[in-house]
Tab-separated table of C-alpha atoms in Angstrom:
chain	number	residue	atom	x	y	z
A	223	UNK	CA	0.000	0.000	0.000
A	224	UNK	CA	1.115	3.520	-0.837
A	225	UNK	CA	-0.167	7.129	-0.620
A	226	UNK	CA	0.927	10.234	-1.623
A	227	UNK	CA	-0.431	13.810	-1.326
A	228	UNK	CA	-2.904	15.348	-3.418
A	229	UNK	CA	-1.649	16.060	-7.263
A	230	UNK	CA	0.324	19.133	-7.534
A	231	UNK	CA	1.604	21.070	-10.596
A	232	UNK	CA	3.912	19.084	-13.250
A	233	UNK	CA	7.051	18.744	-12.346
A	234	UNK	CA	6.895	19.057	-8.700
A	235	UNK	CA	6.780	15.702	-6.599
A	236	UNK	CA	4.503	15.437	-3.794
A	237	UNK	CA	5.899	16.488	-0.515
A	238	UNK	CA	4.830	13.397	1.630
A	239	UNK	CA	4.700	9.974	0.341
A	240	UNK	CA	3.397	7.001	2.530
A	241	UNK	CA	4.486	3.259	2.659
A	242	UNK	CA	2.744	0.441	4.612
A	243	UNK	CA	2.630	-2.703	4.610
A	244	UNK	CA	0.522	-5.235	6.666
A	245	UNK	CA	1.944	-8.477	8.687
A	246	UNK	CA	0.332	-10.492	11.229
A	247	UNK	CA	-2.317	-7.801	12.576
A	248	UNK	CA	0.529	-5.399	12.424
A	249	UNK	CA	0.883	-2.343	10.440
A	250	UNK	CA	4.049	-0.712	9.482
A	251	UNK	CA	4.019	2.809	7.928
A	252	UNK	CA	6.890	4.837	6.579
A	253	UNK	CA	6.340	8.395	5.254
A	254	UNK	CA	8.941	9.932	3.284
A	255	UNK	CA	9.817	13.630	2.422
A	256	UNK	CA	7.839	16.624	4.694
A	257	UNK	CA	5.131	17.353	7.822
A	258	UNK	CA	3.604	20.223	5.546
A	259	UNK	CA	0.458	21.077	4.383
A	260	UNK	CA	-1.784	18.102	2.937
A	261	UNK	CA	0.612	15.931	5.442
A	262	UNK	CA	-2.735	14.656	7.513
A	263	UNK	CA	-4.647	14.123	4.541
A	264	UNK	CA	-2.139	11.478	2.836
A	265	UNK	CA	-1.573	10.082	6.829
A	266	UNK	CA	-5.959	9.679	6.423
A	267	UNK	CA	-6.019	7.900	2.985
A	268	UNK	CA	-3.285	5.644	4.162
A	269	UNK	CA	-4.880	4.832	7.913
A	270	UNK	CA	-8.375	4.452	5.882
A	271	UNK	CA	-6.513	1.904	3.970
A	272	UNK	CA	-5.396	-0.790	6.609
A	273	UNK	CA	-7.064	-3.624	7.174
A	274	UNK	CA	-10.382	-3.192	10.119
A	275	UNK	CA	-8.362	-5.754	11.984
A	276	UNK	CA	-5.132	-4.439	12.592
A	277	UNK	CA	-4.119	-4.708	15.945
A	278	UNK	CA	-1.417	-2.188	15.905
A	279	UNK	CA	0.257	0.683	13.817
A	280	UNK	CA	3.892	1.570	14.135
A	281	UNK	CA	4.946	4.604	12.114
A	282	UNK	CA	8.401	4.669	10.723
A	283	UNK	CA	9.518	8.379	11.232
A	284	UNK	CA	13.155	8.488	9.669
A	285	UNK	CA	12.827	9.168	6.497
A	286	UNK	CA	11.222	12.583	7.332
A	287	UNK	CA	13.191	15.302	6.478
A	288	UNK	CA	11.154	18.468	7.653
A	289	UNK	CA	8.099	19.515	9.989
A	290	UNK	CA	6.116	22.876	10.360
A	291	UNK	CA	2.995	22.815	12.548
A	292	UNK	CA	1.172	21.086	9.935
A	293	UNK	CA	3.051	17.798	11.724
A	294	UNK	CA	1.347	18.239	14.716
A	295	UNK	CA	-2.277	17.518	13.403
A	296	UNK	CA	-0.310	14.642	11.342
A	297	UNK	CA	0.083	13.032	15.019
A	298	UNK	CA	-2.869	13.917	16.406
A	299	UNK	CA	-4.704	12.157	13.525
A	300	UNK	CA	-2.255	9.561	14.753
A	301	UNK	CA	-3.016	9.294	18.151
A	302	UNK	CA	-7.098	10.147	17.358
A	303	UNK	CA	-6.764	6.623	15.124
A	304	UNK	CA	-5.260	4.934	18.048
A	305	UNK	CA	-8.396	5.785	20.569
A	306	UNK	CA	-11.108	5.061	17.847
A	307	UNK	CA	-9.526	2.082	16.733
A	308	UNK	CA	-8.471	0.901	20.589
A	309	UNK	CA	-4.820	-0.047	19.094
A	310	UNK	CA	-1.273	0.772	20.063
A	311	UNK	CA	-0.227	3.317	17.781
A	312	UNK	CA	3.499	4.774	17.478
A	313	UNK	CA	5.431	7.005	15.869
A	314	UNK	CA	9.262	6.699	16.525
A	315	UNK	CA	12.461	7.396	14.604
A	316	UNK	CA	12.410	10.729	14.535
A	317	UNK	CA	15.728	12.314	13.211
A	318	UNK	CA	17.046	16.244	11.972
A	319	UNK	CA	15.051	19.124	12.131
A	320	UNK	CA	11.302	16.946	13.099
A	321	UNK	CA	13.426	16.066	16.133
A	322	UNK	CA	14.063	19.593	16.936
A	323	UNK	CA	10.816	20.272	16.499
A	324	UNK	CA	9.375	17.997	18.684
A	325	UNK	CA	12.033	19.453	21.458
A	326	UNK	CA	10.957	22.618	21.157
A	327	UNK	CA	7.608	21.342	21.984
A	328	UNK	CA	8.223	19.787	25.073
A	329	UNK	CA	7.256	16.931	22.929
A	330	UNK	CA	8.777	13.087	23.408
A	331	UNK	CA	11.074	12.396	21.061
A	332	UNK	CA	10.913	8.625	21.593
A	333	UNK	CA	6.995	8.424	22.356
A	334	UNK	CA	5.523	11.902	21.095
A	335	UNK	CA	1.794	10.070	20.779
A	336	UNK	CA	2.191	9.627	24.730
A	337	UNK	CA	2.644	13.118	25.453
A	338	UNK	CA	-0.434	15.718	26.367
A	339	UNK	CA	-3.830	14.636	25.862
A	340	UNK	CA	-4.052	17.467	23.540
A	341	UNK	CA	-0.769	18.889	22.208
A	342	UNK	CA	-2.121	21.495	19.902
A	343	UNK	CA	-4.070	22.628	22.605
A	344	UNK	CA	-1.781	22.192	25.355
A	345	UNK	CA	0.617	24.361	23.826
A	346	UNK	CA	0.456	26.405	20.961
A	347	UNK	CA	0.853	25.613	17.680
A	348	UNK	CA	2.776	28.522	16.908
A	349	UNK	CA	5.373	27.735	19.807
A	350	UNK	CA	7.452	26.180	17.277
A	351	UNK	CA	7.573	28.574	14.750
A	352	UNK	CA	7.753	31.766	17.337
A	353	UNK	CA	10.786	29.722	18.841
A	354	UNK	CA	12.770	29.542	15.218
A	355	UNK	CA	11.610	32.817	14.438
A	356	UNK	CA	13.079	34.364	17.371
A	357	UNK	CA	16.406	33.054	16.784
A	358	UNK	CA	16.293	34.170	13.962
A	359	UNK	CA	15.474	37.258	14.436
A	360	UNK	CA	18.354	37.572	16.771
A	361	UNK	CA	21.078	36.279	13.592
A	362	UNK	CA	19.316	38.700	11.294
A	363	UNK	CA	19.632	41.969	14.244
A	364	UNK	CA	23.327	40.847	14.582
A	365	UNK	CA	23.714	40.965	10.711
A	366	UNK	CA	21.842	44.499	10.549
A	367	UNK	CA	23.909	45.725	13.428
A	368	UNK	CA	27.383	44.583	11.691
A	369	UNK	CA	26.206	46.591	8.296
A	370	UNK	CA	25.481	49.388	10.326
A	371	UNK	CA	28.512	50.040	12.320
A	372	UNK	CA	29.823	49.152	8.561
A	373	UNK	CA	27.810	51.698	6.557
A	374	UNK	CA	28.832	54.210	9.655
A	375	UNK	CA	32.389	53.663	9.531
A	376	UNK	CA	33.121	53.341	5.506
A	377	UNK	CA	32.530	56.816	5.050
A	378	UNK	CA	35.601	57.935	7.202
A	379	UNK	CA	37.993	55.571	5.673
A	380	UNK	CA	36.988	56.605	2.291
A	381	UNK	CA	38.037	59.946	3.659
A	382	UNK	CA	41.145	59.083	4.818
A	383	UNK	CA	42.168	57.681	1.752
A	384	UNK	CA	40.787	60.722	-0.434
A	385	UNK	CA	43.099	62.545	2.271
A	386	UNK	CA	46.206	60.420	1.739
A	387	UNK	CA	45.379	60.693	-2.662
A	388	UNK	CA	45.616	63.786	-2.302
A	389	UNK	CA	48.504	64.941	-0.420
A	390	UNK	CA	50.655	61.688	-1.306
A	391	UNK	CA	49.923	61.265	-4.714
A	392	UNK	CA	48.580	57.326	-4.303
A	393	UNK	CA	45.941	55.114	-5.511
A	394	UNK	CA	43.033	54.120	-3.914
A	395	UNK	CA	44.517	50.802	-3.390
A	396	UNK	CA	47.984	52.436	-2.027
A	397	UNK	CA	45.705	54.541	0.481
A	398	UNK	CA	43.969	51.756	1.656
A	399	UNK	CA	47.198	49.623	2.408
A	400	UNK	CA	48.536	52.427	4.311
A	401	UNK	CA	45.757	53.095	6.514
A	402	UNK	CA	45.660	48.997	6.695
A	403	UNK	CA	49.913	48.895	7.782
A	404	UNK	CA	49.273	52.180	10.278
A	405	UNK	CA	46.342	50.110	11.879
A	406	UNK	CA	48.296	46.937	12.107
A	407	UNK	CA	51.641	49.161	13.386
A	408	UNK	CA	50.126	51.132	15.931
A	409	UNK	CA	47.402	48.613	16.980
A	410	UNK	CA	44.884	50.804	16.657
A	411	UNK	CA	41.004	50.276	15.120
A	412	UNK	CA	41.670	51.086	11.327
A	413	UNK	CA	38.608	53.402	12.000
A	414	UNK	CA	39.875	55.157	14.290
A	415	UNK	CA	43.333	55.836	12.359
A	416	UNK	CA	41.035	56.500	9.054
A	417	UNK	CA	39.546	59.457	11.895
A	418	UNK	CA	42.916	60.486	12.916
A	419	UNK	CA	43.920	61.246	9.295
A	420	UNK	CA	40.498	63.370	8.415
A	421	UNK	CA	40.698	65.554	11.713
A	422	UNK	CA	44.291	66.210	10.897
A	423	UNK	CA	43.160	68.088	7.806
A	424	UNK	CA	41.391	70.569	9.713
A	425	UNK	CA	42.539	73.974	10.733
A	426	UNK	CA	41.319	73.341	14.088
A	427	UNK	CA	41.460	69.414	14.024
A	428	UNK	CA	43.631	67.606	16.636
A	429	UNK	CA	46.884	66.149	14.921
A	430	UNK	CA	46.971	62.595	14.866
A	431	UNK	CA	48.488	60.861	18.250
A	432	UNK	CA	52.007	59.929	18.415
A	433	UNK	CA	51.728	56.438	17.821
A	434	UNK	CA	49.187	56.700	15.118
A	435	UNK	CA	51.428	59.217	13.339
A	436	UNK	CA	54.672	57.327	13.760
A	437	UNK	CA	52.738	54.355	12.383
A	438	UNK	CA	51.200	56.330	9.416
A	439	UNK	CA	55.066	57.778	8.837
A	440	UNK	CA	56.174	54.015	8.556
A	441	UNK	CA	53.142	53.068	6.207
A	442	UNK	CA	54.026	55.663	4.288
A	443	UNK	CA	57.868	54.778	4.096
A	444	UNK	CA	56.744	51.221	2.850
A	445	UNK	CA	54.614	52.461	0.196
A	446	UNK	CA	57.373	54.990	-0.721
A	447	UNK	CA	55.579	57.807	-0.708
């Protein structure tokens, strides 16, 4: 016995087929590909195709490869066929990111059909989801912050070199190796040299500090200028 999800447009396979087969009162199913939308309706056709006097119903989860919160009315259509039927149902195996899922729940990785009464209820659907979300949400704030404090400090080095063009007679490329070498030299923030180098343009800008200027001297010995 097999079933798959409804059809879906040419050239895309069904996300969730089911395999079962039948052997002394015992049914063995194994779904393959994702917990997503349409998930409970293939899990239906294949339950509605067992024999009426199977005495139990193991469920093969390994070959599952992802899980939203579509998978948890997949096991409580599970676990509904279990009390209607009065069999042992299960649903073990569970590997990758379903795992996860299921730990995020609160869920039994081993047993999740013996958890809560109610799972859905229990706990949210969306506790899941809100939990992924969140992290992230904190990766993509990290990201923005790091383009940030990069949109906020390119300006000044782009300065600095249009500085060191100018009264050295270098290419971009030279300007940006000496800012690099009087960074590395002086052990000092390249930003904060790139800063140095702009507010000692000004008539009433601070000259650069000692070590920053001996450093920028010995760039600019290297480069030859």
């Amino acid at each position: 016995m097999s079933s798959a999800a409804p059809p879906r447009p040419a050239g895309r396979r069904a996300t969730l087929v089911i395999d079962g087969r039948v052997e002394a009162g015992r049914a063995l199913l194994v779904p393959r590909g994702e917990l997503v939308h349409g998930c409970a309706d293939t899990l239906a056709e294949a339950l509605a195709a067992l024999p009426a006097d199977v005495g139990r119903v193991d469920v093969d989860m390994g070959d599952v490869v992802f899980m939203d919160t579509a998978g948890l009315r997949f096991l409580e259509l599970l676990r509904g066929y279990g009390d209607r039927c009065a069999v042992p149902v299960t649903a073990g195996n569970w590997t990758g990111q379903p795992r996860r899922i299921l730990e995020l729940l609160g869920l039994d990785t081993t047993a999740p059909l013996e958890g809560p009464p109610h799972p859905v209820a229990a706990r949210p659907v969306g506790s899941a989801v809100a939990a992924e979300r969140s992290e992230r949400l904190t990766v993509l704030q990290e990201e923005v912050e790091q383009l940030r404090r990069a949109l906020a400090t390119r300006p000044v080095i782009d300065q600095a070199r249009g500085v060191l063009m100018a009264l050295h007679a270098c290419t971009p490329d030279e300007a940006w190796d000496i800012l690099r070498d009087a960074s590395q030299l002086s052990n000092t923030k390249l930003r904060t040299v790139a800063a140095a180098v702009t507010a000692g343009t000004r008539g009433d800008g601070p000259p650069p500090p000692p070590e920053v200027r001996s450093a920028l001297r010995a760039a600019l010995d290297r480069a030859g200028r």
